[in-house]
PDB file of C-alpha atoms and ligand atoms in Angstrom:
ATOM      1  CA  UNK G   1     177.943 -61.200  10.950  1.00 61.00           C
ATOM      2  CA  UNK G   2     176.601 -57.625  11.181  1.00 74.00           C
ATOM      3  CA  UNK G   3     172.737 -56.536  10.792  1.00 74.00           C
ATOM      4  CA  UNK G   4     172.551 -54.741   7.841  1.00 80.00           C
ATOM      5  CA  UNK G   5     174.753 -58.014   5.850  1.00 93.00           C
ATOM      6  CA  UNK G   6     172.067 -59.759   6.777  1.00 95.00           C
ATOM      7  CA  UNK G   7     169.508 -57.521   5.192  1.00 97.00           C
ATOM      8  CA  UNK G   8     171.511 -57.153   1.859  1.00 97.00           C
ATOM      9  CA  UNK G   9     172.021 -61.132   2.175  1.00 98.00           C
ATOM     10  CA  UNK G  10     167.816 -61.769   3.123  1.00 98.00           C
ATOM     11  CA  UNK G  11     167.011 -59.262   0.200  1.00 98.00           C
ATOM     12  CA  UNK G  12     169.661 -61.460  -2.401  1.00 97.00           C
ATOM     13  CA  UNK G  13     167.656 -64.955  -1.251  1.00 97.00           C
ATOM     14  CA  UNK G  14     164.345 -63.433  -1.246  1.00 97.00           C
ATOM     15  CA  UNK G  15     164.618 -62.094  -4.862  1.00 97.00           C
ATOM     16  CA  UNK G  16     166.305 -65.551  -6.326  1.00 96.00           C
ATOM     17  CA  UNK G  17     163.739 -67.402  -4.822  1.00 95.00           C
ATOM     18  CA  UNK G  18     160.584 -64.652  -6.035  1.00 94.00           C
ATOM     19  CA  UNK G  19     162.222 -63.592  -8.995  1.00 91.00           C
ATOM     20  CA  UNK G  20     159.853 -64.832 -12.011  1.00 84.00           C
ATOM     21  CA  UNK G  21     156.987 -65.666  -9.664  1.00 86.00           C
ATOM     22  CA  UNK G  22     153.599 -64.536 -11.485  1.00 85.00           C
ATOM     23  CA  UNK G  23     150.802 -63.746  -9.194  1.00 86.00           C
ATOM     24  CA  UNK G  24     152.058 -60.770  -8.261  1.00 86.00           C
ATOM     25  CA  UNK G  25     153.547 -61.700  -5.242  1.00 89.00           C
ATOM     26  CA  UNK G  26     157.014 -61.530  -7.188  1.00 93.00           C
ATOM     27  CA  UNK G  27     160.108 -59.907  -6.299  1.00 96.00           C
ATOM     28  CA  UNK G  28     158.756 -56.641  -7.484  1.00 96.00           C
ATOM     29  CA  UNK G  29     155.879 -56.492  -4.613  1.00 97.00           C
ATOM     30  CA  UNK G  30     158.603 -57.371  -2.058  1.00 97.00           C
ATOM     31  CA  UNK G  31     160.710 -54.514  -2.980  1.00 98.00           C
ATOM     32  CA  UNK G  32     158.122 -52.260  -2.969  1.00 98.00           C
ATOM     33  CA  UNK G  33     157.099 -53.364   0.747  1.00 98.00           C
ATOM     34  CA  UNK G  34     161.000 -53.462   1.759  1.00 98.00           C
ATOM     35  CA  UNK G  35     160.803 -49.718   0.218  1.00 98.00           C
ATOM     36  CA  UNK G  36     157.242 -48.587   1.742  1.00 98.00           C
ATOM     37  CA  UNK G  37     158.302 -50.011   5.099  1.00 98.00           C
ATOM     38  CA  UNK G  38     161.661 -48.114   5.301  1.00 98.00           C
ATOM     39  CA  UNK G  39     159.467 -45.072   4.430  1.00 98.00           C
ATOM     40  CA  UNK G  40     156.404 -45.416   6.673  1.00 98.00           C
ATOM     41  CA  UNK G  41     159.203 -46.286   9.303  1.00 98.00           C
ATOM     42  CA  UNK G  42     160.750 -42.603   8.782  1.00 97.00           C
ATOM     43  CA  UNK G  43     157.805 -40.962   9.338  1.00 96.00           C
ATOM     44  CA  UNK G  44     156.985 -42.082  12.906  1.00 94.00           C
ATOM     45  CA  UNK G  45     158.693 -40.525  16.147  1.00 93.00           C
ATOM     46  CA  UNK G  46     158.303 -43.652  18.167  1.00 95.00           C
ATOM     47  CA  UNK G  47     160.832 -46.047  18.985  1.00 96.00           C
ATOM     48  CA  UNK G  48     161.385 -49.198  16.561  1.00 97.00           C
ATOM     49  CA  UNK G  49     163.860 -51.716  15.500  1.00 97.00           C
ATOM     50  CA  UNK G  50     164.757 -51.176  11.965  1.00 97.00           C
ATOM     51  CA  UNK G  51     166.072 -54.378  11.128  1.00 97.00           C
ATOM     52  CA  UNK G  52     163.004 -56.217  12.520  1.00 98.00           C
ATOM     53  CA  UNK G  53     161.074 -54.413  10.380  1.00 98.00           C
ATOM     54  CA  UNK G  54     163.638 -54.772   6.793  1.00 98.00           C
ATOM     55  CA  UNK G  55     164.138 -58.624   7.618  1.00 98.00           C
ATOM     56  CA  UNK G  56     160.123 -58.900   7.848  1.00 98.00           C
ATOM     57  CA  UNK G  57     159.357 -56.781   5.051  1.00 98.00           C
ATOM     58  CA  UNK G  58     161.839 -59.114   3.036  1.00 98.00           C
ATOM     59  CA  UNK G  59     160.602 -62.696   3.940  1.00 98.00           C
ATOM     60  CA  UNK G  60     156.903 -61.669   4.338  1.00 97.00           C
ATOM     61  CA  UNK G  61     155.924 -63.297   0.680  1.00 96.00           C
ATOM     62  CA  UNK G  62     158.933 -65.595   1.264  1.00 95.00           C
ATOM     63  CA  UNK G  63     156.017 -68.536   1.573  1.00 91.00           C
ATOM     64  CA  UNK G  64     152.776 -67.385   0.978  1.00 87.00           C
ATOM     65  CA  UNK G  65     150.106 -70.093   2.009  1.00 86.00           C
ATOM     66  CA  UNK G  66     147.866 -68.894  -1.094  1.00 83.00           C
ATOM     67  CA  UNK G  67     150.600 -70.456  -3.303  1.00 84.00           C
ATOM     68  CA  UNK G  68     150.900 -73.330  -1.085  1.00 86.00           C
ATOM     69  CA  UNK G  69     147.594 -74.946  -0.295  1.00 86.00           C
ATOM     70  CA  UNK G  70     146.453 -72.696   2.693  1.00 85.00           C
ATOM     71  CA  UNK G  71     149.393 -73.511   4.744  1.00 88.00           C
ATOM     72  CA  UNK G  72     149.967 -70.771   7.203  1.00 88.00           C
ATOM     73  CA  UNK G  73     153.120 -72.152   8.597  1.00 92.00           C
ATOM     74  CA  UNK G  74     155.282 -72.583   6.194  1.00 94.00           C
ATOM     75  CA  UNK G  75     156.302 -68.650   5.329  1.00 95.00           C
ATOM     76  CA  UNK G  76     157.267 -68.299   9.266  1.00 96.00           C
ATOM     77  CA  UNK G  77     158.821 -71.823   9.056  1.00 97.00           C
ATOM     78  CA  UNK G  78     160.763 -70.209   5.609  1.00 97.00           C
ATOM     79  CA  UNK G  79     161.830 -67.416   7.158  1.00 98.00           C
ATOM     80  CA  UNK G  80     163.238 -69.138  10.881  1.00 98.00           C
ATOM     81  CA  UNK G  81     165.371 -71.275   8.874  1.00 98.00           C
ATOM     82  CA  UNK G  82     166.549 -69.195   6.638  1.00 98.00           C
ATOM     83  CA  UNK G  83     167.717 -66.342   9.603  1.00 98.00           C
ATOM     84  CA  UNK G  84     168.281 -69.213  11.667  1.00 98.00           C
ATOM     85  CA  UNK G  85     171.456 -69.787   9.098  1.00 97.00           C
ATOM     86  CA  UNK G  86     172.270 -66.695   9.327  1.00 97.00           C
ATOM     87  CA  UNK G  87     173.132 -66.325  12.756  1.00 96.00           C
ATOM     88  CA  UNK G  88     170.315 -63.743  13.555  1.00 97.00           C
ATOM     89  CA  UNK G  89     169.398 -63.532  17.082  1.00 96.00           C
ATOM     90  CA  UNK G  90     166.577 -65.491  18.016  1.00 98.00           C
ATOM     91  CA  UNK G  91     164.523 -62.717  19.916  1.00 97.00           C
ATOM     92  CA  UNK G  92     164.690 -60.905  15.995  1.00 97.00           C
ATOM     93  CA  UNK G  93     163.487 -64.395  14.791  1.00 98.00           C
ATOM     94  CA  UNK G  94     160.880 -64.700  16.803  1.00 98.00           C
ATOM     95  CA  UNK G  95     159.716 -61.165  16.240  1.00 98.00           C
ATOM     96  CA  UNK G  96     159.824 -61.245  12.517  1.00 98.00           C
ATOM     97  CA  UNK G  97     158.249 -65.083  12.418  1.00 97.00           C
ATOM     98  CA  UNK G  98     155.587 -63.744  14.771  1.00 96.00           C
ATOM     99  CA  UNK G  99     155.115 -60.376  11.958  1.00 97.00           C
ATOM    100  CA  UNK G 100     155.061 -62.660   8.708  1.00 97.00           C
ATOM    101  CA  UNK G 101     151.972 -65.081  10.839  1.00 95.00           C
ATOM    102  CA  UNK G 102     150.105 -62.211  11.397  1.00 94.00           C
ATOM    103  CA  UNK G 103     150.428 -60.237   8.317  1.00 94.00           C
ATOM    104  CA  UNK G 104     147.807 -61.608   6.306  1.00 90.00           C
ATOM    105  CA  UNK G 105     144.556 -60.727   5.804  1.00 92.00           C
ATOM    106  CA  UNK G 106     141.829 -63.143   6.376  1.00 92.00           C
ATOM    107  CA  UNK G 107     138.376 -62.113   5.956  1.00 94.00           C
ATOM    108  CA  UNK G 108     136.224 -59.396   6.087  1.00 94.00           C
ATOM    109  CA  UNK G 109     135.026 -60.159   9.547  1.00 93.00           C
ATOM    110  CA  UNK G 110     138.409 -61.383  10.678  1.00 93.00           C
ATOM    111  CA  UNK G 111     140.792 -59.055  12.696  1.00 89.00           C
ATOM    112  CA  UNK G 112     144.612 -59.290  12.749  1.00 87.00           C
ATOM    113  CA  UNK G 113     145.790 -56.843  15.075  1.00 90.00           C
ATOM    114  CA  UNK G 114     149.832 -56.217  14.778  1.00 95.00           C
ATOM    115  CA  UNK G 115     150.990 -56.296  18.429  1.00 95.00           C
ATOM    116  CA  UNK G 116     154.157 -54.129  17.574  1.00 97.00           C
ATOM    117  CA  UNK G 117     154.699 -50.961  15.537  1.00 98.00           C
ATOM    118  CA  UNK G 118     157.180 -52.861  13.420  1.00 98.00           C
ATOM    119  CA  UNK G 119     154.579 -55.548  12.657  1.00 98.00           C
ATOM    120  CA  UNK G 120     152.000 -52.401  12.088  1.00 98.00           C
ATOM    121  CA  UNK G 121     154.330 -50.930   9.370  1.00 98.00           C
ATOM    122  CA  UNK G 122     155.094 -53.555   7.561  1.00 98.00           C
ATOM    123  CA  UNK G 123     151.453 -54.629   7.684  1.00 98.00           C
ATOM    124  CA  UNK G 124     150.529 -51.211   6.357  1.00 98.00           C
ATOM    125  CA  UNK G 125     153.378 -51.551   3.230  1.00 98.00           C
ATOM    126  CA  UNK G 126     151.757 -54.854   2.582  1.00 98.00           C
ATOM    127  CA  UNK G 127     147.867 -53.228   2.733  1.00 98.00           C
ATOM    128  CA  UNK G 128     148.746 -50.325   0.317  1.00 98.00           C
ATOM    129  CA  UNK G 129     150.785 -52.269  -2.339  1.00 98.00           C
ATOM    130  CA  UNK G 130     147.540 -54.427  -2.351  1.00 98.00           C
ATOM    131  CA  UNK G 131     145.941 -50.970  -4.052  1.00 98.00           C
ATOM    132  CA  UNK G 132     145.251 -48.433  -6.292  1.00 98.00           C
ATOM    133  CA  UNK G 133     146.880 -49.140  -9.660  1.00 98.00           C
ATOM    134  CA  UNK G 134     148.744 -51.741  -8.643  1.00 98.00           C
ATOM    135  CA  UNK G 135     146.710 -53.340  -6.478  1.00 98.00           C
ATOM    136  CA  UNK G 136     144.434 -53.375  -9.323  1.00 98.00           C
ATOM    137  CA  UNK G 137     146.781 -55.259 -11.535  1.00 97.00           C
ATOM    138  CA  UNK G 138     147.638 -57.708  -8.847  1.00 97.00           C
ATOM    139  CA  UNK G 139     144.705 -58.457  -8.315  1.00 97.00           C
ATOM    140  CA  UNK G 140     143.524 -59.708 -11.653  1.00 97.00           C
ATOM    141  CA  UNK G 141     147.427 -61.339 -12.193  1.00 95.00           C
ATOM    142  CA  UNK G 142     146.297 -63.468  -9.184  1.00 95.00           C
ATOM    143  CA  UNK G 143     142.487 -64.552 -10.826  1.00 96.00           C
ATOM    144  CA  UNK G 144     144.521 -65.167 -13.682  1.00 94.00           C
ATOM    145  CA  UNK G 145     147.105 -67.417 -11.860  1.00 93.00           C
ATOM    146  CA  UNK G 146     144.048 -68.605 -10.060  1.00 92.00           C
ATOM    147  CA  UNK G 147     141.676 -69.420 -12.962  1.00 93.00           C
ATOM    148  CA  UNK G 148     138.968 -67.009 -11.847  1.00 94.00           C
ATOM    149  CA  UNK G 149     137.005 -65.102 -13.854  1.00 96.00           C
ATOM    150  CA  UNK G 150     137.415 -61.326 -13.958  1.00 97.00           C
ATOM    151  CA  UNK G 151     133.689 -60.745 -13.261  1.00 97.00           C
ATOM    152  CA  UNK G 152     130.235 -62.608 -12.845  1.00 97.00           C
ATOM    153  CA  UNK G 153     127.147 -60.132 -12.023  1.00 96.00           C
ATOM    154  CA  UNK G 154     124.959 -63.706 -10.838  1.00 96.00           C
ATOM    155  CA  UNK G 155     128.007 -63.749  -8.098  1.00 96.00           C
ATOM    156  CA  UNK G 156     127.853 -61.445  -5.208  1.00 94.00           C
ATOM    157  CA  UNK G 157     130.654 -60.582  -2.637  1.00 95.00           C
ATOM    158  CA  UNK G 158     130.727 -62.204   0.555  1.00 94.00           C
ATOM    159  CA  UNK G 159     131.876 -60.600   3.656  1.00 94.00           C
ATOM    160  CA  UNK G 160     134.073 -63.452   5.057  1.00 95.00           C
ATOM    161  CA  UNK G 161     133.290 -64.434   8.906  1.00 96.00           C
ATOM    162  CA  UNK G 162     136.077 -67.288   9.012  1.00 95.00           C
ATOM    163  CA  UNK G 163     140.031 -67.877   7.392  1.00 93.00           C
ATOM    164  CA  UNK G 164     138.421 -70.671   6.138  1.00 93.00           C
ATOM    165  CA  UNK G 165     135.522 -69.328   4.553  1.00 94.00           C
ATOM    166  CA  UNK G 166     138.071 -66.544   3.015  1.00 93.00           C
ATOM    167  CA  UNK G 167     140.611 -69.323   1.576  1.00 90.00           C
ATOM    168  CA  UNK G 168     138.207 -71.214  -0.020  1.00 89.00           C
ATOM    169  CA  UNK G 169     136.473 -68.807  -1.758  1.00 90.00           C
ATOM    170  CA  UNK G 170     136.383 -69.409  -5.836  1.00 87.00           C
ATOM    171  CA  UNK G 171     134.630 -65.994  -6.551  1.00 91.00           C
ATOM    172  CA  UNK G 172     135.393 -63.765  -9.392  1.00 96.00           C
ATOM    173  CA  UNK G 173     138.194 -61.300  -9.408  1.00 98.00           C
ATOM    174  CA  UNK G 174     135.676 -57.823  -8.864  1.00 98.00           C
ATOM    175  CA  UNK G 175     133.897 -59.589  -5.508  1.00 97.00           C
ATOM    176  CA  UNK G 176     137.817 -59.246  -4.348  1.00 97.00           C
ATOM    177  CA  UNK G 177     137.411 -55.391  -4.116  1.00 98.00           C
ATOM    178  CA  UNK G 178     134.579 -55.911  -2.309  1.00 97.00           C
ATOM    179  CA  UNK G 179     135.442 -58.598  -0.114  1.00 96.00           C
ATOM    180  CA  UNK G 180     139.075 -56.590   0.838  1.00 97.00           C
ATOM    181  CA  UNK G 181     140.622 -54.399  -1.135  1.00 98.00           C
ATOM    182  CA  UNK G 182     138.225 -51.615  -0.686  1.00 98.00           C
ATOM    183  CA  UNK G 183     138.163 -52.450   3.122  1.00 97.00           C
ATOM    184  CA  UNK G 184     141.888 -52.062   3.435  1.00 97.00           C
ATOM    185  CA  UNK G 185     141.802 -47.957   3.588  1.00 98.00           C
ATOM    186  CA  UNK G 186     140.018 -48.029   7.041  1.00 97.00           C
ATOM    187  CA  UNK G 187     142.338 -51.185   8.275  1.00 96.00           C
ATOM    188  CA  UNK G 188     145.703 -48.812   8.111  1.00 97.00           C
ATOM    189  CA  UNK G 189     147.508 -48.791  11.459  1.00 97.00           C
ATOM    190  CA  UNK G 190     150.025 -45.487  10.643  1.00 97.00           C
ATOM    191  CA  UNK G 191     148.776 -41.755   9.971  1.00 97.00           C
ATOM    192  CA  UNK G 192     151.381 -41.683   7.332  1.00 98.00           C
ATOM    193  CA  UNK G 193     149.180 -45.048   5.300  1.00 98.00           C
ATOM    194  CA  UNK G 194     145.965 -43.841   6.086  1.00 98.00           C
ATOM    195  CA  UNK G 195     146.662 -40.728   3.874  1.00 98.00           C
ATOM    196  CA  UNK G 196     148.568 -42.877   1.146  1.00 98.00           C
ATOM    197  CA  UNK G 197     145.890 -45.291   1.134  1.00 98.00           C
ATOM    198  CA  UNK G 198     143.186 -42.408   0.750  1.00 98.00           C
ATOM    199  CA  UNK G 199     144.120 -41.433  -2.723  1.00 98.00           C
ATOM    200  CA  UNK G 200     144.724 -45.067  -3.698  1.00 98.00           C
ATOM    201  CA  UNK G 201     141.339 -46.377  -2.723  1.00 98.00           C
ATOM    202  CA  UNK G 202     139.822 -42.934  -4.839  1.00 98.00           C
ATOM    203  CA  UNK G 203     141.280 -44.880  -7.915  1.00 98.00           C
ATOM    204  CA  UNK G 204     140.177 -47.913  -7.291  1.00 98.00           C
ATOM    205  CA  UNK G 205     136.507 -46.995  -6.637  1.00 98.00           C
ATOM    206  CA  UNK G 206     136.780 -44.868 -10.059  1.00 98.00           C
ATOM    207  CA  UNK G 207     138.105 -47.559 -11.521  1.00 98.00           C
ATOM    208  CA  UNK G 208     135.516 -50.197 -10.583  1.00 98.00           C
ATOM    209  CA  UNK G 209     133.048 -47.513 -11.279  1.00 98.00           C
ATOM    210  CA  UNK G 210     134.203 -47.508 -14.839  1.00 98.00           C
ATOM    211  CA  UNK G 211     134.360 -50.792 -15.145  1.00 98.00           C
ATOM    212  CA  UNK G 212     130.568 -51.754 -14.626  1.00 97.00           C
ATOM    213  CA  UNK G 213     129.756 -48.980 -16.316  1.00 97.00           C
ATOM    214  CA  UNK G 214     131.360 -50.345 -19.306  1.00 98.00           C
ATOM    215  CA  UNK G 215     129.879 -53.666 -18.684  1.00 97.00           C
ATOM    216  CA  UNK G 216     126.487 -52.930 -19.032  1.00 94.00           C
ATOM    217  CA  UNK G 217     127.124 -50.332 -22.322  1.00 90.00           C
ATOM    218  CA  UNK G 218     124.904 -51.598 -24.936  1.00 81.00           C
TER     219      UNK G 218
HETATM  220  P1  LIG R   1     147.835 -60.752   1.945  1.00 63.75           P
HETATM  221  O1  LIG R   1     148.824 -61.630   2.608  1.00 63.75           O
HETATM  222  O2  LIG R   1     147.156 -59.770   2.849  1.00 63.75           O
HETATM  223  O3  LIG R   1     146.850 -61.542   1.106  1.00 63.75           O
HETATM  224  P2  LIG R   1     149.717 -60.345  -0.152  1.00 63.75           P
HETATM  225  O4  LIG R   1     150.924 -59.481  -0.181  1.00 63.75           O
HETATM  226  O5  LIG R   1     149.905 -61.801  -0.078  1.00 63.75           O
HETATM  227  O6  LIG R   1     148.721 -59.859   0.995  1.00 63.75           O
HETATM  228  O7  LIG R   1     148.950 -59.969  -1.447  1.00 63.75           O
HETATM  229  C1  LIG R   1     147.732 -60.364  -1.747  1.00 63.75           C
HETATM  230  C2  LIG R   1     147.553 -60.050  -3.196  1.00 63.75           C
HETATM  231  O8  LIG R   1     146.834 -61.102  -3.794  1.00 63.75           O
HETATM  232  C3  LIG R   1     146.754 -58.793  -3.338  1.00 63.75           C
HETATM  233  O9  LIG R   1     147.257 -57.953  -4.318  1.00 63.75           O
HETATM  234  C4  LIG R   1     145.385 -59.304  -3.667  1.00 63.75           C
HETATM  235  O10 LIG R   1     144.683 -58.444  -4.481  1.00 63.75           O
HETATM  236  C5  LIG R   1     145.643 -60.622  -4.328  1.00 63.75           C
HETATM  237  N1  LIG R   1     144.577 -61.542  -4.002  1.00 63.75           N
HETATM  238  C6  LIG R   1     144.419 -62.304  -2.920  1.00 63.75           C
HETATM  239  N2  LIG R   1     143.264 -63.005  -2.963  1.00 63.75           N
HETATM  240  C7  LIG R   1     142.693 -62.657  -4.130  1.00 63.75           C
HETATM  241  C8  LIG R   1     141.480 -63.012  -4.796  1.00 63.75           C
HETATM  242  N3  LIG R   1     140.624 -63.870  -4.254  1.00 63.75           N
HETATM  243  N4  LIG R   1     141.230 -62.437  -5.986  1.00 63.75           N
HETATM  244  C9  LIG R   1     142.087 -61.567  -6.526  1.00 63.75           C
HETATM  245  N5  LIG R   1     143.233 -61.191  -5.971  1.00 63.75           N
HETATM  246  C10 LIG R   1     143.532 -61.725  -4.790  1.00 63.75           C
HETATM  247 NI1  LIG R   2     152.792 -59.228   0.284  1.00 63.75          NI
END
């Protein structure tokens, strides 16, 4: 079978299975990635392999180990068996399993370097759906899908040394801009996110500044 069936067939599974899904990780947040990703992708020079980067961008929520009790293997696992039915090549399997492990972030203090500029892309597509006015939204769809409370003063943000630590956090939904979403501006890998994300993370700082400002009107 040819590539780019394989992308219209990946992007057909991917939005059965995520269609309806409601912690914002739905099909909606994958088609914005899938869309972000072809566009960061045009804007670089270098050499890259499209595909790599579509088929990644597709199955990177595919399993999310949020939704599934912290376990990091099964999206990867997802995603092999579903190209592996494909017919997909396995030196494109192994590149986009390798993407979708890496993708996630996992603490303040934790790095997750991309090794490849297709990784870095999608990474970056990921990173800036995560804010500005949508990552706003997300973000308190998740608390809500999470139980957490939108805010608690007596709870301060913790700057996450460990995955661990990160995962197992029960903190309210504004120590999450804290604790990443207002880190993710300076964590961009392309030129082309860094100046999306710039304008994004303006928003979100006004928005948060608004927010406790309202909090405290009396
Ligand atoms: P990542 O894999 O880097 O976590 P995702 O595409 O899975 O990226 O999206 C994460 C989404 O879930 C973001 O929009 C983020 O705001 C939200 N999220 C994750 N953890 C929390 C949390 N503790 N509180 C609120 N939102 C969260
Ligand atoms: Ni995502």
């Amino acid at each position: 079978m040819h590539l780019p069936d394989h992308i219209t067939k990946t992007a057909e599974f991917v939005q059965k299975k995520l269609e309806g899904e409601s912690s914002g990780h739905d099909w909606w947040h994958t088609l914005r990635v899938w869309n972000m990703a072809k566009r960061l992708a045009g804007q670089t020079d270098a050499a890259y392999n499209i595909h790599v980067i579509e088929l990644s961008a597709l199955l990177h929520d595919i399993a999310d180990h949020k939704l599934h009790d912290g376990d990091v293997s099964i999206g990867p696992k997802t995603a092999r068996k579903w190209l592996e039915q494909l017919g997909v090549d396995e030196h494109i399997i192994q590149h986009v399993t390798d993407i979708i492990q890496n993708l996630s972030f996992k603490g303040a203090e934790v790095e997750t370097p991309m090794k490849t500029l297709e990784g870095k892309i999608v990474q970056d597509a990921d990173r800036l759906d995560a804010i500005g006015a949508i990552g706003i939204a997300r973000a308190f769809a998740y608390g809500g899908y999470k139980l957490r409370g939108l805010y608690n003063p007596n709870i301060p943000p913790t700057m996450h040394a460990s995955f661990e630590a990160y995962k197992n956090d029960q903190g309210h939904t504004i120590n999450h801009f804290y604790e990443k979403l207002f880190l993710l501006k300076d964590r961009m890998n392309t030129p082309m996110a860094k100046e999306i994300a710039k304008e994004r993370h303006l928003f979100m700082e006004e928005y948060i500044a608004r927010f406790l400002k309202e909090w405290d009107d009396k």
